[in-house]
Short mmCIF file of C-alpha atoms in Angstrom, two decimals:
data_model
loop_
_atom_site.label_atom_id
_atom_site.label_comp_id
_atom_site.label_asym_id
_atom_site.label_seq_id
_atom_site.Cartn_x
_atom_site.Cartn_y
_atom_site.Cartn_z
CA MET A 1 -0.43 0.00 -0.07
CA PHE A 2 2.73 2.19 0.99
CA GLN A 3 4.55 1.46 -1.51
CA ARG A 4 2.27 1.66 -4.18
CA ALA A 5 1.38 5.02 -2.81
CA GLY A 6 5.21 6.19 -3.04
CA HIS A 7 5.59 4.98 -6.62
CA LEU A 8 2.65 6.78 -8.02
CA THR A 9 4.10 10.35 -6.12
CA ARG A 10 6.98 9.43 -8.10
CA VAL A 11 5.34 9.39 -11.20
CA MET A 12 3.39 12.50 -10.59
CA ALA A 13 6.92 14.46 -9.55
CA ALA A 14 7.75 12.56 -12.89
CA VAL A 15 5.25 14.24 -15.16
CA TRP A 16 5.20 17.56 -13.12
CA ARG A 17 8.49 18.17 -14.42
CA ILE A 18 8.29 17.14 -17.71
CA SER A 19 4.90 19.21 -18.68
CA LEU A 20 7.47 22.62 -16.68
CA ALA A 21 9.61 21.69 -19.26
CA GLU A 22 7.42 21.55 -22.41
CA ALA A 23 5.27 24.77 -20.79
CA ILE A 24 8.56 26.10 -20.50
CA ALA A 25 9.34 25.75 -23.81
CA TYR A 26 6.54 26.96 -25.40
CA ARG A 27 6.43 29.68 -24.10
CA VAL A 28 5.39 32.05 -26.27
CA SER A 29 2.64 29.55 -26.59
CA MET A 30 1.96 30.18 -22.84
CA LEU A 31 1.69 33.70 -23.42
CA MET A 32 -0.92 33.61 -26.42
CA TRP A 33 -2.72 31.71 -23.77
CA VAL A 34 -2.66 33.93 -21.14
CA LEU A 35 -2.78 36.92 -23.71
CA THR A 36 -6.40 35.96 -24.81
CA THR A 37 -7.93 34.93 -21.08
CA THR A 38 -6.71 38.82 -20.48
CA PHE A 39 -9.82 39.70 -22.31
CA PRO A 40 -11.74 39.99 -19.16
CA LEU A 41 -9.87 43.07 -18.49
CA VAL A 42 -11.05 45.09 -22.15
CA SER A 43 -14.60 44.34 -21.11
CA LEU A 44 -12.91 45.45 -17.97
CA SER A 45 -12.40 49.33 -19.35
CA LEU A 46 -15.78 48.73 -21.69
CA TRP A 47 -18.42 48.41 -19.04
CA SER A 48 -16.60 50.94 -16.33
CA GLY A 49 -16.76 53.54 -19.25
CA LEU A 50 -20.33 52.29 -19.37
CA ALA A 51 -20.33 53.23 -15.23
CA ALA A 52 -18.87 56.18 -15.48
CA SER A 53 -21.90 58.49 -15.36
CA GLY A 54 -23.68 56.54 -12.57
CA PRO A 55 -24.18 52.40 -11.35
CA ILE A 56 -25.21 50.36 -13.80
CA GLY A 57 -27.56 47.61 -11.27
CA ASP A 58 -25.59 47.57 -8.46
CA TYR A 59 -22.07 47.53 -9.58
CA ALA A 60 -20.56 51.18 -9.41
CA ARG A 61 -17.39 51.99 -11.24
CA PRO A 62 -14.82 50.05 -9.22
CA ASP A 63 -17.04 47.03 -8.32
CA PHE A 64 -16.30 46.87 -11.91
CA VAL A 65 -12.58 46.90 -12.27
CA ALA A 66 -12.76 44.32 -8.36
CA TYR A 67 -14.78 42.09 -10.80
CA PHE A 68 -13.15 41.62 -13.86
CA VAL A 69 -9.65 41.98 -12.44
CA ALA A 70 -10.53 39.00 -10.41
CA ALA A 71 -12.35 36.83 -13.21
CA PHE A 72 -9.19 38.00 -15.36
CA LEU A 73 -6.83 35.94 -12.05
CA VAL A 74 -9.63 33.23 -11.57
CA ARG A 75 -9.66 32.12 -15.24
CA GLN A 76 -6.03 32.09 -14.69
CA PHE A 77 -5.99 30.05 -12.13
CA THR A 78 -9.22 27.79 -12.53
CA ALA A 79 -7.90 27.20 -16.19
CA SER A 80 -7.84 23.93 -18.69
CA TRP A 81 -6.96 22.72 -22.47
CA VAL A 82 -7.28 18.68 -21.97
CA VAL A 83 -10.39 18.56 -24.31
CA TRP A 84 -8.33 19.78 -27.77
CA GLU A 85 -5.33 17.35 -26.76
CA LEU A 86 -7.61 14.34 -25.98
CA SER A 87 -9.61 14.78 -28.69
CA ALA A 88 -6.49 14.62 -31.05
CA GLN A 89 -5.09 12.27 -29.69
CA ILE A 90 -8.09 10.33 -30.20
CA ARG A 91 -8.20 11.03 -33.27
CA SER A 92 -4.84 10.26 -34.33
CA GLY A 93 -4.12 7.21 -32.25
CA ASP A 94 -1.90 9.08 -30.23
CA LEU A 95 -3.43 8.36 -27.40
CA ASN A 96 -2.03 4.18 -27.16
CA THR A 97 1.60 6.32 -25.98
CA LEU A 98 -0.37 7.54 -22.66
CA LEU A 99 -2.61 4.01 -22.06
CA MET A 100 0.25 2.28 -22.11
CA ARG A 101 2.09 4.59 -19.51
CA PRO A 102 1.86 2.84 -15.93
CA MET A 103 -0.49 5.54 -15.12
CA SER A 104 -4.39 6.93 -16.08
CA PRO A 105 -4.11 9.06 -18.83
CA MET A 106 -6.50 11.04 -16.92
CA LEU A 107 -3.83 11.49 -13.78
CA TYR A 108 -1.40 12.40 -16.33
CA HIS A 109 -3.76 15.10 -17.65
CA ALA A 110 -4.70 16.70 -14.86
CA ILE A 111 -1.06 17.01 -13.78
CA GLN A 112 -0.11 18.58 -17.38
CA ASN A 113 -3.14 21.42 -16.41
CA LEU A 114 -1.12 21.72 -12.84
CA ALA A 115 2.08 22.00 -14.14
CA ALA A 116 1.42 24.59 -15.61
CA LEU A 117 0.13 26.54 -12.89
CA PRO A 118 3.24 28.17 -12.06
CA ILE A 119 4.38 29.40 -14.95
CA ARG A 120 0.69 30.82 -15.66
CA CYS A 121 0.63 32.64 -12.11
CA ALA A 122 4.33 34.00 -12.67
CA LEU A 123 2.23 35.96 -15.96
CA ALA A 124 -1.09 36.96 -14.73
CA LEU A 125 -0.61 38.07 -11.72
CA PRO A 126 2.05 41.02 -12.58
CA ILE A 127 -0.58 42.16 -15.22
CA GLY A 128 -3.76 42.40 -12.31
CA VAL A 129 -1.67 43.75 -10.14
CA LEU A 130 -1.12 46.42 -12.27
CA VAL A 131 -4.28 47.17 -13.25
CA LEU A 132 -5.28 47.55 -9.25
CA THR A 133 -2.90 49.50 -9.05
CA LEU A 134 -3.70 51.76 -11.67
CA THR A 135 -7.16 51.64 -11.19
CA GLY A 136 -6.70 51.38 -7.11
CA GLY A 137 -7.33 48.76 -5.46
CA LEU A 138 -8.84 45.77 -4.44
CA GLY A 139 -11.11 45.41 -1.05
CA TRP A 140 -9.00 41.83 -0.13
CA PRO A 141 -11.05 38.94 1.09
CA SER A 142 -11.23 38.26 5.35
CA PRO A 143 -9.01 35.20 6.03
CA GLY A 144 -11.98 33.58 6.95
CA SER A 145 -13.05 33.91 3.50
CA LEU A 146 -10.51 32.84 1.72
CA LEU A 147 -10.59 29.01 2.85
CA ALA A 148 -13.67 29.48 1.12
CA LEU A 149 -12.54 30.79 -1.89
CA GLY A 150 -9.27 28.15 -2.37
CA LEU A 151 -12.12 25.45 -2.16
CA SER A 152 -14.20 27.57 -4.84
CA LEU A 153 -10.89 27.96 -6.66
CA THR A 154 -10.38 24.35 -6.17
CA LEU A 155 -13.80 22.87 -6.95
CA ALA A 156 -13.88 25.01 -9.74
CA TRP A 157 -10.72 23.97 -11.48
CA LEU A 158 -11.85 20.71 -11.24
CA LEU A 159 -15.21 21.32 -13.22
CA ASN A 160 -13.41 22.89 -15.79
CA LEU A 161 -11.61 19.35 -15.63
CA GLY A 162 -14.46 17.04 -15.77
CA VAL A 163 -15.91 19.56 -18.52
CA HIS A 164 -13.15 19.38 -20.89
CA VAL A 165 -12.16 15.62 -20.48
CA THR A 166 -16.39 14.99 -20.95
CA ILE A 167 -15.98 16.92 -23.99
CA GLY A 168 -12.73 15.25 -24.85
CA CYS A 169 -14.02 12.12 -24.50
CA VAL A 170 -16.94 11.92 -26.71
CA ALA A 171 -14.37 11.99 -29.65
CA PHE A 172 -13.99 7.98 -29.16
CA TRP A 173 -17.09 8.22 -30.78
CA VAL A 174 -17.61 11.08 -33.38
CA THR A 175 -14.03 11.86 -33.66
CA GLU A 176 -14.11 15.67 -33.80
CA SER A 177 -15.19 16.71 -30.69
CA THR A 178 -13.67 19.92 -30.78
CA ALA A 179 -17.08 21.60 -32.07
CA LEU A 180 -19.53 20.32 -29.39
CA PHE A 181 -16.26 22.46 -27.50
CA GLU A 182 -17.04 25.31 -28.96
CA VAL A 183 -20.66 24.99 -28.27
CA TRP A 184 -20.40 25.42 -24.74
CA LEU A 185 -17.12 27.74 -24.83
CA GLY A 186 -20.24 30.12 -26.92
CA LEU A 187 -22.65 29.21 -24.13
CA TYR A 188 -19.10 29.98 -21.48
CA LEU A 189 -18.75 33.41 -22.39
CA VAL A 190 -22.39 34.73 -22.21
CA LEU A 191 -23.44 33.08 -19.01
CA SER A 192 -20.43 32.18 -16.87
CA GLY A 193 -19.90 35.67 -15.92
CA ALA A 194 -17.08 36.69 -18.03
CA ALA A 195 -18.89 38.99 -20.57
CA VAL A 196 -20.86 41.00 -18.37
CA PRO A 197 -21.64 39.76 -14.27
CA THR A 198 -24.33 37.46 -13.75
CA SER A 199 -26.51 39.52 -11.75
CA LEU A 200 -26.83 42.20 -14.00
CA TYR A 201 -29.04 39.94 -16.03
CA PRO A 202 -32.54 40.44 -15.49
CA ALA A 203 -34.57 39.40 -12.48
CA GLY A 204 -35.86 35.73 -13.60
CA LEU A 205 -33.21 34.76 -15.95
CA ALA A 206 -30.41 35.87 -13.37
CA GLU A 207 -31.63 33.08 -11.33
CA VAL A 208 -31.80 30.30 -14.20
CA ILE A 209 -28.45 31.37 -15.87
CA ARG A 210 -26.77 31.90 -11.83
CA ALA A 211 -27.95 27.67 -11.56
CA LEU A 212 -26.26 26.80 -14.38
CA PRO A 213 -22.70 24.71 -14.63
CA PHE A 214 -20.98 27.84 -16.20
CA HIS A 215 -21.68 30.38 -13.41
CA ALA A 216 -20.66 27.69 -10.50
CA SER A 217 -16.91 27.56 -13.12
CA LEU A 218 -16.03 31.38 -12.64
CA GLY A 219 -19.05 33.79 -11.75
CA PHE A 220 -19.48 31.93 -8.10
CA PRO A 221 -15.29 32.39 -7.49
CA VAL A 222 -14.87 35.83 -8.78
CA GLU A 223 -18.24 37.23 -6.86
CA LEU A 224 -16.85 35.38 -3.56
CA ALA A 225 -13.21 36.97 -4.43
CA ILE A 226 -14.84 40.46 -4.21
CA GLY A 227 -16.63 40.06 -1.09
CA ARG A 228 -19.99 40.18 -3.15
CA ALA A 229 -21.03 36.37 -1.57
CA THR A 230 -21.74 36.14 1.75
CA GLY A 231 -23.22 34.15 4.47
CA ALA A 232 -25.82 31.60 3.03
CA ALA A 233 -24.65 32.46 -0.46
CA VAL A 234 -20.82 30.84 0.28
CA THR A 235 -22.35 27.38 0.98
CA HIS A 236 -25.32 27.86 -1.66
CA GLY A 237 -22.65 28.25 -4.32
CA LEU A 238 -20.06 25.64 -2.90
CA LEU A 239 -23.02 23.44 -2.83
CA LEU A 240 -23.96 24.42 -6.18
CA GLN A 241 -20.59 24.12 -6.93
CA ALA A 242 -20.29 21.18 -5.46
CA LEU A 243 -23.09 19.53 -7.10
CA TRP A 244 -21.84 20.04 -10.76
CA VAL A 245 -18.41 18.62 -10.06
CA ALA A 246 -19.93 15.58 -9.45
CA VAL A 247 -22.28 15.42 -12.64
CA PHE A 248 -19.52 16.39 -14.79
CA GLY A 249 -17.23 13.70 -12.64
CA ALA A 250 -19.80 10.81 -13.29
CA LEU A 251 -19.76 11.70 -16.87
CA ALA A 252 -16.40 12.05 -17.91
CA THR A 253 -15.72 9.03 -15.66
CA VAL A 254 -18.20 7.00 -17.29
CA LEU A 255 -17.77 7.67 -20.91
CA TRP A 256 -13.94 7.94 -19.84
CA ARG A 257 -14.18 4.21 -19.27
CA ARG A 258 -16.86 3.30 -22.26
CA GLY A 259 -14.73 4.82 -24.33
CA VAL A 260 -11.24 2.80 -23.95
CA ARG A 261 -13.14 0.33 -24.75
CA ALA A 262 -14.56 1.31 -28.24
CA TYR A 263 -11.36 2.73 -29.01
CA GLU A 264 -9.89 1.26 -31.72
CA GLY A 265 -6.44 2.23 -31.32
CA VAL A 266 -5.80 2.78 -34.65
CA GLY A 267 -6.58 6.98 -35.40
CA ALA A 268 -8.52 8.11 -37.97
CA MET B 1 -7.87 36.63 -64.89
CA PHE B 2 -5.61 33.57 -63.73
CA TYR B 3 -6.18 34.72 -60.10
CA LEU B 4 -10.04 34.62 -60.63
CA ARG B 5 -10.12 31.37 -61.99
CA LEU B 6 -7.15 29.62 -59.92
CA VAL B 7 -8.70 31.61 -56.59
CA ARG B 8 -12.43 29.49 -57.52
CA ALA B 9 -10.57 26.07 -58.44
CA GLN B 10 -8.92 26.15 -55.15
CA LEU B 11 -12.73 27.23 -53.21
CA GLU B 12 -14.50 24.35 -55.17
CA MET B 13 -11.74 21.85 -54.59
CA SER B 14 -11.91 23.05 -50.51
CA THR B 15 -16.40 23.24 -50.81
CA LEU B 16 -15.65 19.37 -52.69
CA THR B 17 -13.76 18.13 -49.27
CA ALA B 18 -15.84 19.86 -47.06
CA LEU B 19 -19.48 18.49 -48.65
CA GLN B 20 -18.18 14.78 -47.41
CA TYR B 21 -18.83 16.03 -43.56
CA ARG B 22 -22.61 17.12 -44.50
CA LEU B 23 -23.48 16.47 -41.30
CA GLY B 24 -20.79 19.83 -40.13
CA PHE B 25 -22.72 22.29 -43.24
CA TRP B 26 -25.48 22.01 -40.98
CA THR B 27 -24.36 21.96 -37.41
CA GLU B 28 -21.53 24.48 -37.75
CA GLY B 29 -23.18 26.82 -40.00
CA LEU B 30 -26.65 26.76 -38.21
CA LEU B 31 -24.22 27.25 -34.41
CA GLY B 32 -22.10 29.45 -35.56
CA LEU B 33 -25.00 31.36 -36.77
CA LEU B 34 -26.28 31.34 -33.19
CA TRP B 35 -23.46 31.87 -31.02
CA SER B 36 -22.97 35.50 -33.03
CA VAL B 37 -26.51 36.16 -32.34
CA ILE B 38 -26.22 34.83 -28.65
CA GLY B 39 -23.64 37.30 -28.18
CA ILE B 40 -25.40 40.05 -27.74
CA ALA B 41 -26.76 39.46 -24.91
CA PRO B 42 -24.57 41.41 -22.70
CA LEU B 43 -24.96 45.11 -25.40
CA PHE B 44 -28.80 43.87 -24.27
CA VAL B 45 -28.05 44.28 -20.61
CA ALA B 46 -26.53 47.37 -21.06
CA VAL B 47 -29.17 48.68 -23.06
CA GLU B 48 -31.64 47.11 -20.62
CA HIS B 49 -29.73 49.39 -17.53
CA LEU B 50 -29.04 52.84 -19.53
CA GLY B 51 -31.77 53.26 -22.08
CA ALA B 52 -29.24 53.59 -24.68
CA VAL B 53 -25.26 52.42 -25.15
CA GLU B 54 -23.39 55.52 -26.03
CA GLY B 55 -26.13 56.80 -28.39
CA TRP B 56 -26.72 53.19 -30.00
CA GLY B 57 -30.93 51.83 -29.47
CA ARG B 58 -32.09 48.66 -29.11
CA TRP B 59 -32.30 48.17 -33.23
CA GLU B 60 -28.94 49.78 -33.87
CA LEU B 61 -27.17 47.16 -32.02
CA VAL B 62 -28.67 45.13 -33.77
CA VAL B 63 -27.71 46.05 -37.10
CA LEU B 64 -23.80 46.86 -35.76
CA THR B 65 -24.49 42.87 -34.75
CA GLY B 66 -25.43 42.13 -38.19
CA CYS B 67 -22.09 44.02 -39.43
CA PHE B 68 -20.44 41.48 -36.98
CA THR B 69 -22.04 38.72 -37.54
CA VAL B 70 -21.10 39.57 -41.48
CA LEU B 71 -17.14 39.54 -40.78
CA SER B 72 -16.66 36.53 -38.21
CA GLY B 73 -18.46 34.44 -40.73
CA THR B 74 -16.23 35.55 -43.17
CA PHE B 75 -13.19 34.73 -40.82
CA THR B 76 -13.80 31.42 -39.64
CA ALA B 77 -15.25 30.64 -43.52
CA LEU B 78 -12.57 31.86 -45.65
CA LEU B 79 -9.24 32.90 -43.69
CA GLN B 80 -9.04 30.85 -40.52
CA PRO B 81 -8.72 27.61 -42.22
CA ALA B 82 -6.70 29.12 -44.16
CA LEU B 83 -4.47 30.57 -41.76
CA ARG B 84 -4.02 27.60 -39.97
CA ALA B 85 -3.71 25.38 -43.32
CA SER B 86 -0.55 27.66 -44.33
CA MET B 87 0.53 27.00 -40.04
CA THR B 88 0.92 23.92 -40.70
CA HIS B 89 2.38 23.87 -43.83
CA ILE B 90 4.96 25.87 -42.09
CA LEU B 91 5.55 23.81 -39.13
CA LYS B 92 6.09 21.19 -41.09
CA GLY B 93 8.39 22.13 -43.88
CA THR B 94 5.52 21.99 -46.57
CA LEU B 95 5.06 24.96 -47.62
CA ASP B 96 7.77 24.42 -49.95
CA TYR B 97 5.58 22.35 -52.29
CA VAL B 98 2.87 25.65 -52.24
CA LEU B 99 5.59 28.20 -53.03
CA LEU B 100 6.76 25.97 -55.83
CA ARG B 101 3.92 26.31 -57.64
CA PRO B 102 3.55 29.22 -60.99
CA ALA B 103 1.63 31.46 -59.06
CA ASP B 104 1.21 34.04 -55.62
CA GLY B 105 2.37 32.61 -52.92
CA LEU B 106 0.62 34.40 -50.60
CA VAL B 107 -2.77 34.02 -52.79
CA LEU B 108 -2.79 30.50 -52.90
CA CYS B 109 -2.00 30.40 -48.66
CA LEU B 110 -4.89 32.70 -48.42
CA THR B 111 -6.79 30.74 -50.48
CA CYS B 112 -5.65 26.77 -49.62
CA ALA B 113 -8.72 25.89 -46.91
CA PHE B 114 -11.94 26.87 -47.38
CA GLN B 115 -15.25 25.68 -44.66
CA PRO B 116 -18.45 26.66 -46.85
CA TRP B 117 -20.53 26.15 -44.39
CA HIS B 118 -19.92 29.36 -41.88
CA LEU B 119 -20.98 31.33 -44.74
CA VAL B 120 -24.56 30.73 -43.57
CA GLU B 121 -23.44 33.07 -40.93
CA VAL B 122 -22.65 35.86 -43.93
CA VAL B 123 -25.93 35.69 -45.22
CA GLY B 124 -27.99 35.42 -41.51
CA GLY B 125 -25.51 38.46 -40.25
CA LEU B 126 -27.28 40.26 -43.69
CA ALA B 127 -30.65 39.40 -42.43
CA LEU B 128 -30.26 40.72 -39.26
CA VAL B 129 -28.79 44.02 -40.22
CA ILE B 130 -31.91 44.48 -42.99
CA ALA B 131 -33.79 43.45 -40.14
CA GLY B 132 -32.57 45.73 -37.76
CA LEU B 133 -33.10 49.07 -40.11
CA TRP B 134 -36.10 47.63 -40.37
CA LEU B 135 -37.25 47.61 -37.02
CA GLY B 136 -35.23 50.36 -36.16
CA GLU B 137 -37.25 52.58 -39.17
CA VAL B 138 -34.35 53.63 -40.79
CA GLU B 139 -34.06 55.89 -43.97
CA VAL B 140 -30.91 53.78 -45.66
CA THR B 141 -30.27 56.60 -48.22
CA ALA B 142 -27.97 55.88 -51.21
CA ALA B 143 -24.62 58.13 -49.97
CA GLY B 144 -25.05 56.05 -46.82
CA LEU B 145 -24.88 52.64 -47.93
CA ALA B 146 -22.43 53.50 -50.90
CA ALA B 147 -20.38 54.01 -47.36
CA GLY B 148 -21.45 51.32 -45.89
CA LEU B 149 -20.07 48.90 -48.55
CA ALA B 150 -17.08 51.19 -48.91
CA THR B 151 -16.14 50.79 -45.31
CA GLY B 152 -17.43 47.75 -45.64
CA VAL B 153 -14.96 46.07 -48.08
CA ALA B 154 -12.23 48.31 -46.15
CA GLY B 155 -12.91 46.20 -42.98
CA VAL B 156 -12.68 43.12 -45.09
CA VAL B 157 -8.92 44.31 -45.95
CA ALA B 158 -8.28 45.29 -42.85
CA LEU B 159 -9.36 41.70 -41.52
CA TYR B 160 -7.03 39.28 -44.37
CA ALA B 161 -3.89 42.72 -44.31
CA PHE B 162 -4.21 41.07 -40.67
CA GLY B 163 -4.17 37.82 -41.10
CA VAL B 164 -1.04 37.94 -43.30
CA LEU B 165 0.65 39.69 -40.61
CA VAL B 166 -0.85 36.44 -38.36
CA LEU B 167 0.57 34.47 -40.74
CA CYS B 168 4.20 36.22 -41.11
CA ALA B 169 4.89 36.46 -37.30
CA SER B 170 4.23 32.50 -37.26
CA PHE B 171 7.44 32.15 -39.33
CA GLN B 172 9.60 33.56 -36.38
CA ALA B 173 7.54 31.29 -33.40
CA LEU B 174 6.23 28.26 -33.65
CA GLN B 175 3.48 26.85 -32.50
CA LEU B 176 1.36 29.51 -33.67
CA GLN B 177 -1.98 28.21 -33.64
CA ALA B 178 -3.25 29.55 -31.13
CA LEU B 179 -2.85 32.98 -32.41
CA THR B 180 -6.05 32.28 -35.11
CA HIS B 181 -7.92 31.21 -31.31
CA VAL B 182 -6.49 35.21 -30.11
CA MET B 183 -7.88 37.19 -33.09
CA GLU B 184 -11.03 35.16 -32.76
CA ALA B 185 -11.47 35.96 -29.05
CA LEU B 186 -10.37 39.53 -30.06
CA MET B 187 -12.93 39.69 -32.95
CA ASP B 188 -15.63 39.59 -29.88
CA PHE B 189 -15.03 42.99 -29.16
CA GLY B 190 -16.30 43.89 -32.00
CA ARG B 191 -19.31 43.60 -31.38
CA TRP B 192 -19.28 46.54 -29.35
CA PRO B 193 -20.02 50.18 -30.90
CA ALA B 194 -16.78 52.41 -31.15
CA GLN B 195 -17.94 54.66 -28.74
CA VAL B 196 -17.53 52.97 -25.96
CA PHE B 197 -14.07 51.97 -26.38
CA PRO B 198 -12.11 54.01 -23.99
CA PRO B 199 -9.76 56.66 -26.05
CA LEU B 200 -6.33 54.91 -26.35
CA LEU B 201 -8.63 51.67 -26.92
CA ARG B 202 -10.76 52.96 -29.49
CA VAL B 203 -6.77 54.01 -31.65
CA LEU B 204 -5.75 50.27 -30.98
CA PHE B 205 -8.61 48.78 -32.19
CA THR B 206 -8.99 51.24 -34.70
CA PHE B 207 -5.02 51.68 -36.20
CA VAL B 208 -3.15 48.33 -35.45
CA VAL B 209 -5.87 45.58 -34.82
CA PRO B 210 -8.76 47.35 -36.95
CA LEU B 211 -11.56 45.56 -35.46
CA LEU B 212 -13.87 48.52 -35.61
CA VAL B 213 -13.23 49.69 -38.89
CA MET B 214 -14.24 46.31 -39.38
CA THR B 215 -17.70 46.20 -37.65
CA SER B 216 -18.62 49.53 -35.91
CA TYR B 217 -17.77 52.31 -39.05
CA PRO B 218 -19.98 50.07 -41.15
CA ALA B 219 -22.66 49.99 -39.56
CA GLU B 220 -22.66 53.59 -38.90
CA ALA B 221 -21.94 53.87 -42.50
CA LEU B 222 -25.44 52.13 -42.93
CA LEU B 223 -26.77 54.46 -40.03
CA GLY B 224 -25.78 57.63 -41.56
CA ARG B 225 -23.68 58.77 -39.47
CA LEU B 226 -20.11 58.73 -40.86
CA SER B 227 -18.68 61.44 -43.17
CA TRP B 228 -17.07 60.83 -46.03
CA GLY B 229 -13.67 62.51 -45.15
CA THR B 230 -14.07 59.25 -42.05
CA VAL B 231 -14.85 56.78 -45.50
CA ALA B 232 -11.94 57.57 -46.83
CA GLN B 233 -8.96 57.73 -43.59
CA LEU B 234 -10.59 54.41 -42.74
CA ALA B 235 -10.06 52.75 -46.86
CA ALA B 236 -6.57 54.67 -45.94
CA VAL B 237 -6.12 52.90 -42.94
CA SER B 238 -7.19 49.59 -44.96
CA ALA B 239 -4.64 50.17 -47.43
CA THR B 240 -1.90 51.19 -45.80
CA LEU B 241 -2.22 47.42 -43.45
CA LEU B 242 -2.95 45.67 -46.76
CA VAL B 243 0.95 47.25 -47.92
CA VAL B 244 2.72 46.39 -44.88
CA ALA B 245 0.74 42.63 -44.53
CA ARG B 246 1.77 42.08 -48.16
CA LEU B 247 6.15 43.71 -46.69
CA ALA B 248 6.05 41.91 -44.48
CA TRP B 249 5.45 38.38 -46.32
CA VAL B 250 8.13 39.57 -49.06
CA ARG B 251 10.44 39.08 -45.84
CA SER B 252 8.84 36.49 -44.21
CA VAL B 253 9.20 34.73 -47.32
CA ARG B 254 12.73 35.25 -48.03
CA GLY B 255 13.97 34.46 -43.94
CA TYR B 256 12.18 30.39 -44.93
CA THR B 257 14.87 28.01 -43.86
CA SER B 258 12.18 25.18 -45.46
CA ALA B 259 13.29 23.18 -42.69
CA SER B 260 10.54 21.01 -41.31
CA SER B 261 10.73 22.06 -37.25
#
């Protein structure tokens, strides 16, 4: 038992080192990805411009700044790109190499995502801090809510991973699943709070949107970070996140197990 | 004439390839249209709270969204697949076979792939423009229409020029397929009226990354708000970009080592 755990730790450390080296080798590519995720900052300038003459809903100008900077950072910390790799690997047959290794390909992908985290932070934190100093401060969350924030970020990352694996595994049957992911992404941009805080949608519609997985993966951690979710809303949001993680985790597991069985390994 | 026939032949070939995947024809085309339209949601949220966004009413924003949809359809149907295929050529070193052909390399690169189903978006976008003008009860004058077409053409030229610059960048740094995604994500800001952007970003999005030339200004022209001076200025911007792009291409090809990497 202990031997096995030790073995697993060593394997994980090895994958971490490889992935870190890969991430450093393709810095430009990585910078491009970080650049894509800076777009909340353009949304920031748009909305804070619109709020110049008065608050919009319950968001005044500084609130928009805090919201979008937090959104930018949350996206950096919870990013996943498994769907691109997984569907390409299934289509080309490259998955074979991963299946031969003495660890689950899922674990491999998860560690790979985690390995890029330090570099993402190194690239993203200065941008976030710069914007905040230029626009004047962010109310830091209290130490008590930091714990909730950490939990929420972890859940958001797991949720993203679950969605990516679920959609990536569809490639076992249809060979091209990135188109399906584009559908997800289209909905995500509008419904997650990346383009506009979800609480600004008309009453009635807002409640529905805020119950969807999109809001759980971005909007909720952001609201938690800027101190807009307090008391019962925190537990409610965390539970909702956990629920969606469970749903997509179960889906991903089932699809992966059945998919590997249906996998022909020859590529198309 | 030769180039017209060449482009036609290339497009026909990729259409035939695309027709093999008939499911994509409907799903990708119609879904693309749906996404372009759904993206209007943040704009409507702003209108709902503010009454109008910097002087743009509800139906005027629909016209703007139509212009955006036409442009993003053009991008995903024609430019993006061609850029991706060309970047793969550069990465693998197979660009040699393109350059060896007895025609202009850039023309060949820009027409080497085509996703016809995304043209559904272009048609849908035009329908949106007409619907927005109709429901907003805007009188479109002949001059406005001409100005709209002129800025629209300038916008497409600017889009292509920018695409070529991106392609040239991929000669320098490999693994830049991600750049077409960056471009796609950037284009999303073309949904917003030019007036919303702070001055610095407006300059950036007009002259460096000419998003606003592509969407916001054609819409304004159709609504009859653009002076001919501005139209001339925009045409000059996209012409300059085109020249810069062409020069960058010539330079990049000269530096191309053809080794696969």
